mmCIF file of C-alpha atoms and ligand atoms in Angstrom:
data_model
loop_
_atom_site.group_PDB
_atom_site.id
_atom_site.type_symbol
_atom_site.label_atom_id
_atom_site.label_comp_id
_atom_site.label_asym_id
_atom_site.label_seq_id
_atom_site.Cartn_x
_atom_site.Cartn_y
_atom_site.Cartn_z
ATOM 1 C CA MET A 1 90.640 121.448 113.755
ATOM 2 C CA GLY A 2 91.746 121.090 116.879
ATOM 3 C CA GLY A 3 92.060 118.185 119.280
ATOM 4 C CA ASP A 4 94.235 116.466 121.251
ATOM 5 C CA ARG A 5 97.297 115.662 118.649
ATOM 6 C CA ARG A 6 99.911 114.743 121.339
ATOM 7 C CA CYS A 7 97.631 111.531 122.092
ATOM 8 C CA ASP A 8 99.445 109.011 120.786
ATOM 9 C CA ALA A 9 103.120 110.153 121.463
ATOM 10 C CA THR A 10 102.760 108.345 124.921
ATOM 11 C CA GLN A 11 103.580 104.947 124.377
ATOM 12 C CA GLY A 12 106.623 103.490 124.358
ATOM 13 C CA GLY A 13 109.441 106.461 125.720
ATOM 14 C CA ASP A 14 110.230 109.405 123.646
ATOM 15 C CA ALA A 15 111.775 108.236 121.019
ATOM 16 C CA VAL A 16 107.932 107.918 119.652
ATOM 17 C CA ALA A 17 106.833 111.216 117.940
ATOM 18 C CA SER A 18 103.250 111.707 118.262
ATOM 19 C CA ARG A 19 100.392 111.313 114.790
ATOM 20 C CA GLU A 20 97.399 111.925 114.476
ATOM 21 C CA PRO A 21 95.546 109.203 113.351
ATOM 22 C CA ASN A 22 93.832 110.477 109.987
ATOM 23 C CA CYS A 23 96.343 112.404 108.933
ATOM 24 C CA LEU A 24 98.102 111.570 105.595
ATOM 25 C CA PHE A 25 101.724 112.255 106.184
ATOM 26 C CA CYS A 26 102.076 111.531 109.368
ATOM 27 C CA LYS A 27 100.284 107.671 107.174
ATOM 28 C CA ILE A 28 103.634 108.020 105.273
ATOM 29 C CA VAL A 29 105.758 108.626 107.442
ATOM 30 C CA ALA A 30 104.967 105.399 108.848
ATOM 31 C CA GLY A 31 105.211 103.567 105.543
ATOM 32 C CA GLU A 32 101.108 102.595 105.651
ATOM 33 C CA VAL A 33 100.732 105.068 102.199
ATOM 34 C CA PRO A 34 103.256 104.647 100.161
ATOM 35 C CA ALA A 35 105.484 107.824 98.379
ATOM 36 C CA GLU A 36 108.639 107.850 96.710
ATOM 37 C CA ILE A 37 111.170 108.722 99.648
ATOM 38 C CA VAL A 38 113.768 111.080 98.668
ATOM 39 C CA ARG A 39 115.783 111.116 102.041
ATOM 40 C CA GLU A 40 114.969 110.312 105.767
ATOM 41 C CA GLY A 41 116.041 112.124 108.349
ATOM 42 C CA GLU A 42 116.061 111.533 112.321
ATOM 43 C CA ARG A 43 113.337 114.241 112.465
ATOM 44 C CA THR A 44 111.898 114.669 108.714
ATOM 45 C CA ILE A 45 111.302 112.909 105.587
ATOM 46 C CA ALA A 46 111.393 113.835 101.842
ATOM 47 C CA PHE A 47 109.457 112.684 99.812
ATOM 48 C CA ARG A 48 108.135 113.735 96.026
ATOM 49 C CA ASP A 49 104.588 115.449 95.662
ATOM 50 C CA ILE A 50 102.269 113.035 94.069
ATOM 51 C CA ASN A 51 101.113 115.991 91.673
ATOM 52 C CA PRO A 52 104.094 118.200 90.449
ATOM 53 C CA GLN A 53 104.486 121.401 90.158
ATOM 54 C CA ALA A 54 108.021 121.314 88.296
ATOM 55 C CA PRO A 55 110.542 119.132 87.732
ATOM 56 C CA THR A 56 111.415 119.206 90.830
ATOM 57 C CA HIS A 57 108.910 118.820 93.797
ATOM 58 C CA VAL A 58 109.447 117.676 96.806
ATOM 59 C CA LEU A 59 107.779 117.262 100.227
ATOM 60 C CA ILE A 60 110.026 117.976 103.760
ATOM 61 C CA VAL A 61 107.503 116.761 106.752
ATOM 62 C CA PRO A 62 108.699 116.141 109.920
ATOM 63 C CA ARG A 63 107.834 112.539 111.623
ATOM 64 C CA GLU A 64 105.866 114.141 114.436
ATOM 65 C CA HIS A 65 102.897 115.395 113.641
ATOM 66 C CA VAL A 66 102.166 119.444 114.066
ATOM 67 C CA ALA A 67 99.521 121.038 111.791
ATOM 68 C CA THR A 68 101.082 124.147 110.566
ATOM 69 C CA ALA A 69 104.497 126.444 110.002
ATOM 70 C CA ALA A 70 103.227 128.866 112.228
ATOM 71 C CA GLU A 71 102.399 125.978 114.736
ATOM 72 C CA ALA A 72 106.162 124.495 114.734
ATOM 73 C CA ALA A 73 107.462 127.260 115.253
ATOM 74 C CA HIS A 74 106.425 127.793 118.520
ATOM 75 C CA ALA A 75 106.000 123.867 119.238
ATOM 76 C CA ASP A 76 109.371 122.508 118.241
ATOM 77 C CA VAL A 77 112.657 124.544 118.019
ATOM 78 C CA GLY A 78 114.931 124.198 115.607
ATOM 79 C CA LEU A 79 112.510 122.344 113.893
ATOM 80 C CA LEU A 80 112.192 124.827 110.587
ATOM 81 C CA ASP A 81 115.380 125.275 110.229
ATOM 82 C CA GLU A 82 115.992 121.311 109.852
ATOM 83 C CA ILE A 83 113.483 121.274 107.066
ATOM 84 C CA ALA A 84 115.053 124.065 105.143
ATOM 85 C CA ARG A 85 118.736 122.074 106.071
ATOM 86 C CA GLU A 86 116.897 118.746 105.258
ATOM 87 C CA ALA A 87 115.521 121.291 101.221
ATOM 88 C CA GLU A 88 119.217 122.461 100.615
ATOM 89 C CA GLU A 89 120.211 118.103 100.987
ATOM 90 C CA VAL A 90 116.842 117.654 98.756
ATOM 91 C CA ALA A 91 118.216 120.246 95.767
ATOM 92 C CA LYS A 92 121.703 118.864 95.948
ATOM 93 C CA VAL A 93 120.010 115.493 95.427
ATOM 94 C CA ASP A 94 118.116 116.765 92.114
ATOM 95 C CA GLY A 95 120.868 118.683 91.030
ATOM 96 C CA VAL A 96 119.187 121.782 91.505
ATOM 97 C CA ALA A 97 120.901 123.489 94.179
ATOM 98 C CA GLU A 98 122.901 125.832 91.987
ATOM 99 C CA THR A 99 120.661 126.765 89.515
ATOM 100 C CA GLY A 100 118.698 127.574 92.614
ATOM 101 C CA TYR A 101 114.812 126.226 94.378
ATOM 102 C CA ARG A 102 112.199 127.526 95.912
ATOM 103 C CA LEU A 103 111.505 126.531 99.938
ATOM 104 C CA ILE A 104 107.716 126.992 100.190
ATOM 105 C CA PHE A 105 104.735 126.629 103.481
ATOM 106 C CA ASN A 106 101.534 127.059 102.320
ATOM 107 C CA THR A 107 100.093 128.176 106.092
ATOM 108 C CA GLY A 108 96.475 128.374 106.258
ATOM 109 C CA THR A 109 93.371 127.130 103.988
ATOM 110 C CA GLY A 110 93.579 130.368 102.230
ATOM 111 C CA ALA A 111 97.071 129.968 100.844
ATOM 112 C CA GLY A 112 96.512 126.879 100.036
ATOM 113 C CA GLN A 113 97.065 124.485 102.931
ATOM 114 C CA THR A 114 95.158 120.965 102.129
ATOM 115 C CA VAL A 115 97.214 119.158 104.004
ATOM 116 C CA PHE A 116 97.872 120.036 108.157
ATOM 117 C CA HIS A 117 100.696 118.637 109.022
ATOM 118 C CA VAL A 118 103.819 121.094 108.152
ATOM 119 C CA HIS A 119 105.374 120.463 104.896
ATOM 120 C CA GLY A 120 108.292 122.289 103.477
ATOM 121 C CA HIS A 121 107.736 122.348 99.710
ATOM 122 C CA VAL A 122 110.450 122.106 97.023
ATOM 123 C CA LEU A 123 110.684 123.573 94.036
ATOM 124 C CA GLY A 124 113.509 123.819 90.442
ATOM 125 C CA GLY A 125 113.721 122.933 87.441
ATOM 126 C CA ARG A 126 112.555 125.473 86.017
ATOM 127 C CA GLY A 127 112.004 129.087 86.129
ATOM 128 C CA LEU A 128 109.872 130.084 88.821
ATOM 129 C CA GLU A 129 108.069 133.496 88.569
ATOM 130 C CA TRP A 130 107.694 136.269 91.218
ATOM 131 C CA PRO A 131 105.087 137.152 92.736
ATOM 132 C CA PRO A 132 103.396 133.325 92.847
ATOM 133 C CA GLY A 133 100.389 132.688 91.595
HETATM 134 P P1 LIG B 201 99.459 121.740 100.381
HETATM 135 O O1 LIG B 201 98.091 122.397 99.450
HETATM 136 O O2 LIG B 201 100.376 123.094 100.462
HETATM 137 O O3 LIG B 201 99.007 121.390 101.310
HETATM 138 O O4 LIG B 201 100.233 120.524 99.921
HETATM 139 C C1 LIG B 201 99.699 119.307 99.666
HETATM 140 C C2 LIG B 201 100.512 118.400 98.759
HETATM 141 O O5 LIG B 201 100.836 117.045 99.038
HETATM 142 C C3 LIG B 201 100.136 118.907 97.512
HETATM 143 O O6 LIG B 201 101.190 119.745 96.348
HETATM 144 C C4 LIG B 201 99.539 117.890 97.298
HETATM 145 O O7 LIG B 201 99.818 117.483 95.271
HETATM 146 C C5 LIG B 201 100.434 116.225 97.982
HETATM 147 N N1 LIG B 201 100.318 115.332 98.212
HETATM 148 C C6 LIG B 201 99.046 114.745 98.418
HETATM 149 N N2 LIG B 201 98.763 113.750 98.209
HETATM 150 C C7 LIG B 201 99.902 113.143 98.383
HETATM 151 C C8 LIG B 201 100.257 112.082 98.709
HETATM 152 N N3 LIG B 201 99.910 110.460 98.852
HETATM 153 N N4 LIG B 201 101.482 111.287 97.875
HETATM 154 C C9 LIG B 201 102.423 112.940 98.145
HETATM 155 N N5 LIG B 201 102.042 114.113 97.995
HETATM 156 C C10 LIG B 201 101.178 114.279 97.896
HETATM 157 ZN ZN1 LIG B 202 100.371 113.818 110.236
#
């Protein structure tokens, strides 16, 4: 981990979001790896998890590369709010906004984070136990 995550952000003016060359979710954002897109926002995209854990399992990622929720909270005021707003829109698309859904940020390896490009999991469409495993 580490390194300059913003090294690709300078070319082309301020419309170019930073990306990490070997990041899977940066590649999905760029359209280089296919995904089933649910919503495309100005700052985020939402796509279905390849290994769904519930009838609704959608990942919401910022277009720019930020590794974790903690980093996003410090680096970009408002970005996590935007992900939470998009989660509500995704829940409406899938018809689970009324029944309820869970928005999860696994943060760090010990919590199960495997892709270090921050993503909110939106899970819904079935009963969700508490505490989560
Ligand atoms: P986490 O373990 O919280 O980092 O979540 C990473 C999630 O990304 C897992 O739920 C994976 O199933 C999902 N995932 C991995 N590769 C892809 C992919 N190519 N398209 C969609 N989801 C993926
Ligand atoms: Zn990335």
